[in-house]
PDB file of N, CA and C in Angstrom:
ATOM      1  N   MET A   1      86.606  96.416 105.674  1.00 49.00           N
ATOM      2  CA  MET A   1      87.166  98.133 104.519  1.00 49.00           C
ATOM      3  C   MET A   1      88.729  98.287 104.748  1.00 49.00           C
ATOM      4  N   LYS A   2      88.981  98.524 103.238  1.00 53.00           N
ATOM      5  CA  LYS A   2      90.762  99.276 103.769  1.00 53.00           C
ATOM      6  C   LYS A   2      90.121 101.200 103.704  1.00 53.00           C
ATOM      7  N   THR A   3      91.148 101.236 105.285  1.00 52.00           N
ATOM      8  CA  THR A   3      90.971 102.847 104.897  1.00 52.00           C
ATOM      9  C   THR A   3      92.182 103.008 105.576  1.00 52.00           C
ATOM     10  N   ILE A   4      93.269 104.269 105.347  1.00 53.00           N
ATOM     11  CA  ILE A   4      94.361 105.218 104.544  1.00 53.00           C
ATOM     12  C   ILE A   4      94.058 106.323 106.478  1.00 53.00           C
ATOM     13  N   ALA A   5      94.729 106.509 107.303  1.00 56.00           N
ATOM     14  CA  ALA A   5      94.653 107.204 108.759  1.00 56.00           C
ATOM     15  C   ALA A   5      94.779 108.423 108.009  1.00 56.00           C
ATOM     16  N   ASN A   6      95.985 108.607 107.578  1.00 61.00           N
ATOM     17  CA  ASN A   6      96.903 110.190 107.135  1.00 61.00           C
ATOM     18  C   ASN A   6      96.882 110.310 105.263  1.00 61.00           C
ATOM     19  N   ASP A   7      95.781 109.574 105.020  1.00 73.00           N
ATOM     20  CA  ASP A   7      95.856 110.049 103.475  1.00 73.00           C
ATOM     21  C   ASP A   7      94.851 111.665 103.559  1.00 73.00           C
ATOM     22  N   SER A   8      96.002 112.432 102.607  1.00 82.00           N
ATOM     23  CA  SER A   8      96.087 113.355 102.801  1.00 82.00           C
ATOM     24  C   SER A   8      94.720 114.002 101.152  1.00 82.00           C
ATOM     25  N   LYS A   9      94.297 114.802 101.028  1.00 86.00           N
ATOM     26  CA  LYS A   9      92.473 114.868 100.417  1.00 86.00           C
ATOM     27  C   LYS A   9      93.420 116.092  99.253  1.00 86.00           C
ATOM     28  N   ASP A  10      94.133 115.542  98.566  1.00 90.00           N
ATOM     29  CA  ASP A  10      94.875 116.475  97.860  1.00 90.00           C
ATOM     30  C   ASP A  10      93.903 115.995  95.836  1.00 90.00           C
ATOM     31  N   ALA A  11      92.322 115.867  96.391  1.00 93.00           N
ATOM     32  CA  ALA A  11      92.144 115.680  94.636  1.00 93.00           C
ATOM     33  C   ALA A  11      91.143 115.639  95.384  1.00 93.00           C
ATOM     34  N   ARG A  12      89.843 116.535  94.136  1.00 93.00           N
ATOM     35  CA  ARG A  12      88.268 117.147  94.254  1.00 93.00           C
ATOM     36  C   ARG A  12      87.494 116.360  93.476  1.00 93.00           C
ATOM     37  N   ILE A  13      86.275 116.154  93.616  1.00 94.00           N
ATOM     38  CA  ILE A  13      85.251 115.698  93.069  1.00 94.00           C
ATOM     39  C   ILE A  13      84.252 116.360  92.558  1.00 94.00           C
ATOM     40  N   ASP A  14      83.449 117.459  92.042  1.00 94.00           N
ATOM     41  CA  ASP A  14      83.037 117.446  91.933  1.00 94.00           C
ATOM     42  C   ASP A  14      81.306 117.663  91.333  1.00 94.00           C
ATOM     43  N   LEU A  15      80.471 117.715  91.999  1.00 94.00           N
ATOM     44  CA  LEU A  15      79.490 116.684  91.642  1.00 94.00           C
ATOM     45  C   LEU A  15      77.955 117.214  91.788  1.00 94.00           C
ATOM     46  N   ARG A  16      76.917 117.012  90.430  1.00 97.00           N
ATOM     47  CA  ARG A  16      75.559 118.113  89.940  1.00 97.00           C
ATOM     48  C   ARG A  16      74.523 117.251  90.647  1.00 97.00           C
ATOM     49  N   VAL A  17      73.528 117.507  91.607  1.00 97.00           N
ATOM     50  CA  VAL A  17      72.073 116.233  92.000  1.00 97.00           C
ATOM     51  C   VAL A  17      71.453 116.967  92.166  1.00 97.00           C
ATOM     52  N   SER A  18      70.329 116.736  91.857  1.00 98.00           N
ATOM     53  CA  SER A  18      68.594 117.116  91.722  1.00 98.00           C
ATOM     54  C   SER A  18      68.188 117.909  93.699  1.00 98.00           C
ATOM     55  N   LEU A  19      67.570 118.875  93.425  1.00 98.00           N
ATOM     56  CA  LEU A  19      67.376 118.788  94.597  1.00 98.00           C
ATOM     57  C   LEU A  19      67.448 118.137  95.613  1.00 98.00           C
ATOM     58  N   ALA A  20      66.246 116.773  95.013  1.00 98.00           N
ATOM     59  CA  ALA A  20      65.427 116.137  95.893  1.00 98.00           C
ATOM     60  C   ALA A  20      66.175 115.092  96.834  1.00 98.00           C
ATOM     61  N   GLN A  21      68.176 114.567  95.765  1.00 98.00           N
ATOM     62  CA  GLN A  21      69.324 114.254  95.775  1.00 98.00           C
ATOM     63  C   GLN A  21      69.715 115.271  96.781  1.00 98.00           C
ATOM     64  N   LYS A  22      69.690 116.166  97.367  1.00 98.00           N
ATOM     65  CA  LYS A  22      70.660 116.917  98.391  1.00 98.00           C
ATOM     66  C   LYS A  22      69.806 116.411  99.404  1.00 98.00           C
ATOM     67  N   ALA A  23      68.995 116.975  98.848  1.00 98.00           N
ATOM     68  CA  ALA A  23      67.489 116.769 100.001  1.00 98.00           C
ATOM     69  C   ALA A  23      67.791 115.247 100.927  1.00 98.00           C
ATOM     70  N   LEU A  24      67.698 113.807 100.374  1.00 98.00           N
ATOM     71  CA  LEU A  24      67.760 112.985 100.959  1.00 98.00           C
ATOM     72  C   LEU A  24      69.391 112.196 101.407  1.00 98.00           C
ATOM     73  N   LEU A  25      70.941 113.290 100.828  1.00 98.00           N
ATOM     74  CA  LEU A  25      71.511 113.195 101.140  1.00 98.00           C
ATOM     75  C   LEU A  25      71.686 113.990 102.528  1.00 98.00           C
ATOM     76  N   GLU A  26      71.462 115.054 102.030  1.00 98.00           N
ATOM     77  CA  GLU A  26      71.797 115.657 103.885  1.00 98.00           C
ATOM     78  C   GLU A  26      70.502 114.631 105.268  1.00 98.00           C
ATOM     79  N   GLN A  27      69.944 114.434 103.830  1.00 98.00           N
ATOM     80  CA  GLN A  27      68.785 113.842 105.915  1.00 98.00           C
ATOM     81  C   GLN A  27      69.509 112.710 106.429  1.00 98.00           C
ATOM     82  N   ALA A  28      69.816 111.974 104.802  1.00 98.00           N
ATOM     83  CA  ALA A  28      71.317 110.148 105.785  1.00 98.00           C
ATOM     84  C   ALA A  28      71.961 110.732 106.848  1.00 98.00           C
ATOM     85  N   ALA A  29      72.952 112.154 105.619  1.00 98.00           N
ATOM     86  CA  ALA A  29      74.110 112.746 106.627  1.00 98.00           C
ATOM     87  C   ALA A  29      73.459 113.269 108.388  1.00 98.00           C
ATOM     88  N   ALA A  30      72.993 113.490 107.907  1.00 98.00           N
ATOM     89  CA  ALA A  30      72.062 114.158 109.102  1.00 98.00           C
ATOM     90  C   ALA A  30      71.767 113.163 110.292  1.00 98.00           C
ATOM     91  N   SER A  31      70.721 111.931 110.232  1.00 98.00           N
ATOM     92  CA  SER A  31      69.942 110.761 111.033  1.00 98.00           C
ATOM     93  C   SER A  31      71.884 109.810 111.057  1.00 98.00           C
ATOM     94  N   ARG A  32      73.149 110.135 110.543  1.00 97.00           N
ATOM     95  CA  ARG A  32      74.775 109.725 110.512  1.00 97.00           C
ATOM     96  C   ARG A  32      75.470 111.028 111.581  1.00 97.00           C
ATOM     97  N   GLY A  33      74.827 111.825 111.712  1.00 98.00           N
ATOM     98  CA  GLY A  33      75.605 112.294 113.060  1.00 98.00           C
ATOM     99  C   GLY A  33      77.069 113.563 111.988  1.00 98.00           C
ATOM    100  N   LYS A  34      77.036 113.469 110.274  1.00 98.00           N
ATOM    101  CA  LYS A  34      77.827 112.824 109.726  1.00 98.00           C
ATOM    102  C   LYS A  34      77.950 114.412 108.939  1.00 98.00           C
ATOM    103  N   LYS A  35      79.293 115.075 108.486  1.00 98.00           N
ATOM    104  CA  LYS A  35      78.732 115.828 107.168  1.00 98.00           C
ATOM    105  C   LYS A  35      78.216 115.580 106.427  1.00 98.00           C
ATOM    106  N   LEU A  36      77.712 116.505 105.264  1.00 98.00           N
ATOM    107  CA  LEU A  36      77.602 115.844 104.015  1.00 98.00           C
ATOM    108  C   LEU A  36      78.282 115.492 103.686  1.00 98.00           C
ATOM    109  N   SER A  37      79.872 115.733 102.866  1.00 96.00           N
ATOM    110  CA  SER A  37      80.790 115.897 102.790  1.00 96.00           C
ATOM    111  C   SER A  37      81.267 114.455 103.403  1.00 96.00           C
ATOM    112  N   ASP A  38      81.874 114.464 104.406  1.00 96.00           N
ATOM    113  CA  ASP A  38      81.619 113.318 104.737  1.00 96.00           C
ATOM    114  C   ASP A  38      80.990 111.679 104.566  1.00 96.00           C
ATOM    115  N   PHE A  39      79.387 112.381 104.431  1.00 98.00           N
ATOM    116  CA  PHE A  39      79.022 110.892 104.775  1.00 98.00           C
ATOM    117  C   PHE A  39      79.220 110.370 102.885  1.00 98.00           C
ATOM    118  N   VAL A  40      78.920 111.777 102.320  1.00 98.00           N
ATOM    119  CA  VAL A  40      78.847 110.835 100.948  1.00 98.00           C
ATOM    120  C   VAL A  40      80.208 110.203 100.421  1.00 98.00           C
ATOM    121  N   ILE A  41      80.968 111.248 100.601  1.00 97.00           N
ATOM    122  CA  ILE A  41      82.809 109.772 100.777  1.00 97.00           C
ATOM    123  C   ILE A  41      82.572 108.770 101.535  1.00 97.00           C
ATOM    124  N   SER A  42      81.791 108.444 102.313  1.00 97.00           N
ATOM    125  CA  SER A  42      81.966 107.351 103.250  1.00 97.00           C
ATOM    126  C   SER A  42      80.881 106.375 102.112  1.00 97.00           C
ATOM    127  N   ALA A  43      79.953 106.728 102.454  1.00 98.00           N
ATOM    128  CA  ALA A  43      79.022 106.215 101.357  1.00 98.00           C
ATOM    129  C   ALA A  43      79.743 105.498 100.017  1.00 98.00           C
ATOM    130  N   SER A  44      80.454 106.364  99.110  1.00 97.00           N
ATOM    131  CA  SER A  44      80.712 106.040  97.901  1.00 97.00           C
ATOM    132  C   SER A  44      81.491 105.272  97.414  1.00 97.00           C
ATOM    133  N   THR A  45      82.455 105.834  98.840  1.00 97.00           N
ATOM    134  CA  THR A  45      84.055 104.718  98.897  1.00 97.00           C
ATOM    135  C   THR A  45      83.071 103.425  99.169  1.00 97.00           C
ATOM    136  N   GLU A  46      82.432 102.809 100.158  1.00 96.00           N
ATOM    137  CA  GLU A  46      81.596 101.082 100.862  1.00 96.00           C
ATOM    138  C   GLU A  46      81.013 100.753  99.641  1.00 96.00           C
ATOM    139  N   ALA A  47      80.407 101.854  99.003  1.00 96.00           N
ATOM    140  CA  ALA A  47      80.217 101.209  97.294  1.00 96.00           C
ATOM    141  C   ALA A  47      81.032 100.644  96.223  1.00 96.00           C
ATOM    142  N   ALA A  48      81.875 101.775  96.171  1.00 95.00           N
ATOM    143  CA  ALA A  48      83.344 101.103  95.531  1.00 95.00           C
ATOM    144  C   ALA A  48      83.700 100.072  95.343  1.00 95.00           C
ATOM    145  N   HIS A  49      83.854  99.644  97.449  1.00 93.00           N
ATOM    146  CA  HIS A  49      84.905  98.673  97.467  1.00 93.00           C
ATOM    147  C   HIS A  49      83.500  97.062  97.627  1.00 93.00           C
ATOM    148  N   MET A  50      81.867  97.761  97.289  1.00 92.00           N
ATOM    149  CA  MET A  50      81.574  96.070  96.908  1.00 92.00           C
ATOM    150  C   MET A  50      81.462  96.341  95.467  1.00 92.00           C
ATOM    151  N   ALA A  51      81.600  97.369  94.897  1.00 92.00           N
ATOM    152  CA  ALA A  51      81.651  97.098  93.414  1.00 92.00           C
ATOM    153  C   ALA A  51      82.696  96.055  92.828  1.00 92.00           C
ATOM    154  N   LEU A  52      83.702  96.124  93.579  1.00 92.00           N
ATOM    155  CA  LEU A  52      84.559  95.694  93.303  1.00 92.00           C
ATOM    156  C   LEU A  52      85.504  94.162  93.479  1.00 92.00           C
ATOM    157  N   ALA A  53      84.781  94.234  95.044  1.00 88.00           N
ATOM    158  CA  ALA A  53      85.010  92.835  95.860  1.00 88.00           C
ATOM    159  C   ALA A  53      84.984  91.254  94.857  1.00 88.00           C
ATOM    160  N   ASP A  54      83.792  91.481  93.992  1.00 81.00           N
ATOM    161  CA  ASP A  54      83.606  90.335  93.136  1.00 81.00           C
ATOM    162  C   ASP A  54      84.834  90.274  92.038  1.00 81.00           C
ATOM    163  N   GLN A  55      86.144  91.064  92.381  1.00 86.00           N
ATOM    164  CA  GLN A  55      86.844  90.697  91.099  1.00 86.00           C
ATOM    165  C   GLN A  55      87.649  90.707  91.252  1.00 86.00           C
ATOM    166  N   ASN A  56      87.586  90.528  93.193  1.00 80.00           N
ATOM    167  CA  ASN A  56      89.165  89.733  93.183  1.00 80.00           C
ATOM    168  C   ASN A  56      89.277  88.570  93.623  1.00 80.00           C
ATOM    169  N   ARG A  57      90.617  87.919  92.712  1.00 81.00           N
ATOM    170  CA  ARG A  57      91.077  86.757  91.604  1.00 81.00           C
ATOM    171  C   ARG A  57      92.084  86.440  92.905  1.00 81.00           C
ATOM    172  N   PHE A  58      92.721  84.871  93.686  1.00 81.00           N
ATOM    173  CA  PHE A  58      93.444  83.944  94.127  1.00 81.00           C
ATOM    174  C   PHE A  58      93.628  83.105  93.444  1.00 81.00           C
ATOM    175  N   SER A  59      94.935  82.661  93.795  1.00 89.00           N
ATOM    176  CA  SER A  59      95.490  81.572  93.102  1.00 89.00           C
ATOM    177  C   SER A  59      95.127  79.700  94.156  1.00 89.00           C
ATOM    178  N   LEU A  60      95.444  79.203  94.378  1.00 92.00           N
ATOM    179  CA  LEU A  60      95.913  77.600  94.807  1.00 92.00           C
ATOM    180  C   LEU A  60      95.906  76.753  94.421  1.00 92.00           C
ATOM    181  N   SER A  61      97.019  75.713  95.057  1.00 95.00           N
ATOM    182  CA  SER A  61      97.437  74.962  94.812  1.00 95.00           C
ATOM    183  C   SER A  61      96.341  73.849  93.427  1.00 95.00           C
ATOM    184  N   GLU A  62      96.742  72.695  93.965  1.00 96.00           N
ATOM    185  CA  GLU A  62      95.442  71.273  92.894  1.00 96.00           C
ATOM    186  C   GLU A  62      95.246  71.032  94.711  1.00 96.00           C
ATOM    187  N   ASP A  63      96.613  70.966  95.528  1.00 97.00           N
ATOM    188  CA  ASP A  63      96.403  70.694  97.081  1.00 97.00           C
ATOM    189  C   ASP A  63      94.542  71.549  97.650  1.00 97.00           C
ATOM    190  N   GLN A  64      95.685  72.307  97.593  1.00 96.00           N
ATOM    191  CA  GLN A  64      94.531  73.592  97.909  1.00 96.00           C
ATOM    192  C   GLN A  64      93.120  73.249  97.391  1.00 96.00           C
ATOM    193  N   MET A  65      92.943  73.349  95.618  1.00 95.00           N
ATOM    194  CA  MET A  65      92.033  73.629  95.903  1.00 95.00           C
ATOM    195  C   MET A  65      90.927  72.089  95.551  1.00 95.00           C
ATOM    196  N   ALA A  66      91.604  71.783  95.626  1.00 97.00           N
ATOM    197  CA  ALA A  66      90.950  69.577  96.010  1.00 97.00           C
ATOM    198  C   ALA A  66      90.147  69.992  97.523  1.00 97.00           C
ATOM    199  N   LYS A  67      91.385  70.867  99.104  1.00 96.00           N
ATOM    200  CA  LYS A  67      90.483  70.333 100.558  1.00 96.00           C
ATOM    201  C   LYS A  67      89.494  71.800 100.282  1.00 96.00           C
ATOM    202  N   PHE A  68      89.560  72.040  98.882  1.00 95.00           N
ATOM    203  CA  PHE A  68      88.553  73.352  99.665  1.00 95.00           C
ATOM    204  C   PHE A  68      87.574  73.489  98.707  1.00 95.00           C
ATOM    205  N   LEU A  69      87.433  72.083  97.826  1.00 96.00           N
ATOM    206  CA  LEU A  69      86.492  71.166  96.770  1.00 96.00           C
ATOM    207  C   LEU A  69      85.493  70.676  97.832  1.00 96.00           C
ATOM    208  N   ALA A  70      86.774  69.776  98.653  1.00 96.00           N
ATOM    209  CA  ALA A  70      85.967  69.060  99.815  1.00 96.00           C
ATOM    210  C   ALA A  70      85.195  69.144 100.794  1.00 96.00           C
ATOM    211  N   SER A  71      85.825  70.165 101.615  1.00 95.00           N
ATOM    212  CA  SER A  71      85.477  71.459 102.291  1.00 95.00           C
ATOM    213  C   SER A  71      84.269  71.422 101.895  1.00 95.00           C
ATOM    214  N   LEU A  72      83.580  72.202 100.663  1.00 95.00           N
ATOM    215  CA  LEU A  72      82.239  72.351 100.514  1.00 95.00           C
ATOM    216  C   LEU A  72      80.949  71.098 100.425  1.00 95.00           C
ATOM    217  N   GLU A  73      81.870  70.077  99.924  1.00 96.00           N
ATOM    218  CA  GLU A  73      81.039  69.360 100.163  1.00 96.00           C
ATOM    219  C   GLU A  73      80.484  68.336 101.586  1.00 96.00           C
ATOM    220  N   GLU A  74      81.869  68.624 102.191  1.00 96.00           N
ATOM    221  CA  GLU A  74      81.156  68.494 103.743  1.00 96.00           C
ATOM    222  C   GLU A  74      79.366  69.305 103.689  1.00 96.00           C
ATOM    223  N   PRO A  75      78.820  67.764 105.159  1.00 94.00           N
ATOM    224  CA  PRO A  75      77.924  69.243 105.159  1.00 94.00           C
ATOM    225  C   PRO A  75      78.000  69.807 106.609  1.00 94.00           C
ATOM    226  N   PRO A  76      77.453  71.155 106.547  1.00 90.00           N
ATOM    227  CA  PRO A  76      77.744  72.206 107.621  1.00 90.00           C
ATOM    228  C   PRO A  76      77.989  71.327 108.528  1.00 90.00           C
ATOM    229  N   LEU A  77      78.177  72.558 110.345  1.00 92.00           N
ATOM    230  CA  LEU A  77      78.627  72.052 110.626  1.00 92.00           C
ATOM    231  C   LEU A  77      77.065  72.304 111.320  1.00 92.00           C
ATOM    232  N   PRO A  78      76.455  71.556 113.052  1.00 92.00           N
ATOM    233  CA  PRO A  78      75.308  71.661 113.560  1.00 92.00           C
ATOM    234  C   PRO A  78      75.429  73.268 114.185  1.00 92.00           C
ATOM    235  N   ILE A  79      75.151  75.034 113.997  1.00 95.00           N
ATOM    236  CA  ILE A  79      74.469  74.975 115.258  1.00 95.00           C
ATOM    237  C   ILE A  79      73.185  75.243 116.167  1.00 95.00           C
ATOM    238  N   PRO A  80      73.962  74.776 117.672  1.00 95.00           N
ATOM    239  CA  PRO A  80      72.947  74.921 118.176  1.00 95.00           C
ATOM    240  C   PRO A  80      71.716  76.140 118.994  1.00 95.00           C
ATOM    241  N   ALA A  81      72.183  77.092 117.928  1.00 95.00           N
ATOM    242  CA  ALA A  81      72.037  78.268 118.469  1.00 95.00           C
ATOM    243  C   ALA A  81      70.676  79.011 116.877  1.00 95.00           C
ATOM    244  N   LEU A  82      71.012  78.799 116.125  1.00 93.00           N
ATOM    245  CA  LEU A  82      70.701  78.301 115.016  1.00 93.00           C
ATOM    246  C   LEU A  82      69.384  77.744 114.744  1.00 93.00           C
ATOM    247  N   ARG A  83      69.881  76.294 115.524  1.00 92.00           N
ATOM    248  CA  ARG A  83      68.572  75.660 115.484  1.00 92.00           C
ATOM    249  C   ARG A  83      67.507  76.040 116.630  1.00 92.00           C
ATOM    250  N   LYS A  84      67.443  76.266 117.511  1.00 93.00           N
ATOM    251  CA  LYS A  84      66.690  77.017 118.365  1.00 93.00           C
ATOM    252  C   LYS A  84      66.056  78.562 117.975  1.00 93.00           C
ATOM    253  N   LEU A  85      66.797  78.883 117.095  1.00 93.00           N
ATOM    254  CA  LEU A  85      66.171  80.413 115.747  1.00 93.00           C
ATOM    255  C   LEU A  85      65.391  79.670 115.359  1.00 93.00           C
ATOM    256  N   PHE A  86      65.814  79.287 114.801  1.00 91.00           N
ATOM    257  CA  PHE A  86      64.756  78.304 113.413  1.00 91.00           C
ATOM    258  C   PHE A  86      63.509  77.957 114.108  1.00 91.00           C
ATOM    259  N   ALA A  87      63.464  77.191 115.096  1.00 93.00           N
ATOM    260  CA  ALA A  87      62.791  76.750 116.385  1.00 93.00           C
ATOM    261  C   ALA A  87      61.552  78.044 116.152  1.00 93.00           C
ATOM    262  N   ARG A  88      62.108  78.812 116.881  1.00 93.00           N
ATOM    263  CA  ARG A  88      61.002  80.043 116.835  1.00 93.00           C
ATOM    264  C   ARG A  88      60.305  80.795 115.809  1.00 93.00           C
ATOM    265  N   LYS A  89      59.045  80.693 116.701  1.00 90.00           N
ATOM    266  CA  LYS A  89      58.225  81.186 115.188  1.00 90.00           C
ATOM    267  C   LYS A  89      58.173  82.357 114.723  1.00 90.00           C
ATOM    268  N   SER A  90      57.833  83.256 113.416  1.00 88.00           N
ATOM    269  CA  SER A  90      58.723  84.004 112.580  1.00 88.00           C
ATOM    270  C   SER A  90      58.329  85.372 113.312  1.00 88.00           C
ATOM    271  N   VAL A  91      58.476  86.379 113.681  1.00 88.00           N
ATOM    272  CA  VAL A  91      57.746  87.900 113.718  1.00 88.00           C
ATOM    273  C   VAL A  91      56.642  88.575 111.979  1.00 88.00           C
ATOM    274  N   PHE A  92      56.719  87.941 110.657  1.00 88.00           N
ATOM    275  CA  PHE A  92      55.942  88.288 109.857  1.00 88.00           C
ATOM    276  C   PHE A  92      55.144  86.931 109.648  1.00 88.00           C
ATOM    277  N   GLU A  93      55.112  85.488 110.611  1.00 82.00           N
ATOM    278  CA  GLU A  93      54.046  85.491 110.470  1.00 82.00           C
ATOM    279  C   GLU A  93      52.622  84.918 111.495  1.00 82.00           C
TER     280      GLU A  93
END
């Protein structure tokens, strides 16, 4: 997530929430050791980044695109730690 270290806070957002929503937000902020406003800013900024993440676009040359598509068709590399993990009995079984 991209942040700006010396970002001056000169803009304001006013919100109206229900008592239940405020209590929930306060409880969540306290569980993270944050002030309510810091928690709301952090959580909403993260949600905004996630909402926009799938809208990023990039361009590839024909050669790059061919290599990219070919790599998608290749079988995955074996990962011994994953094999070991999947061989274990699940905690849900």
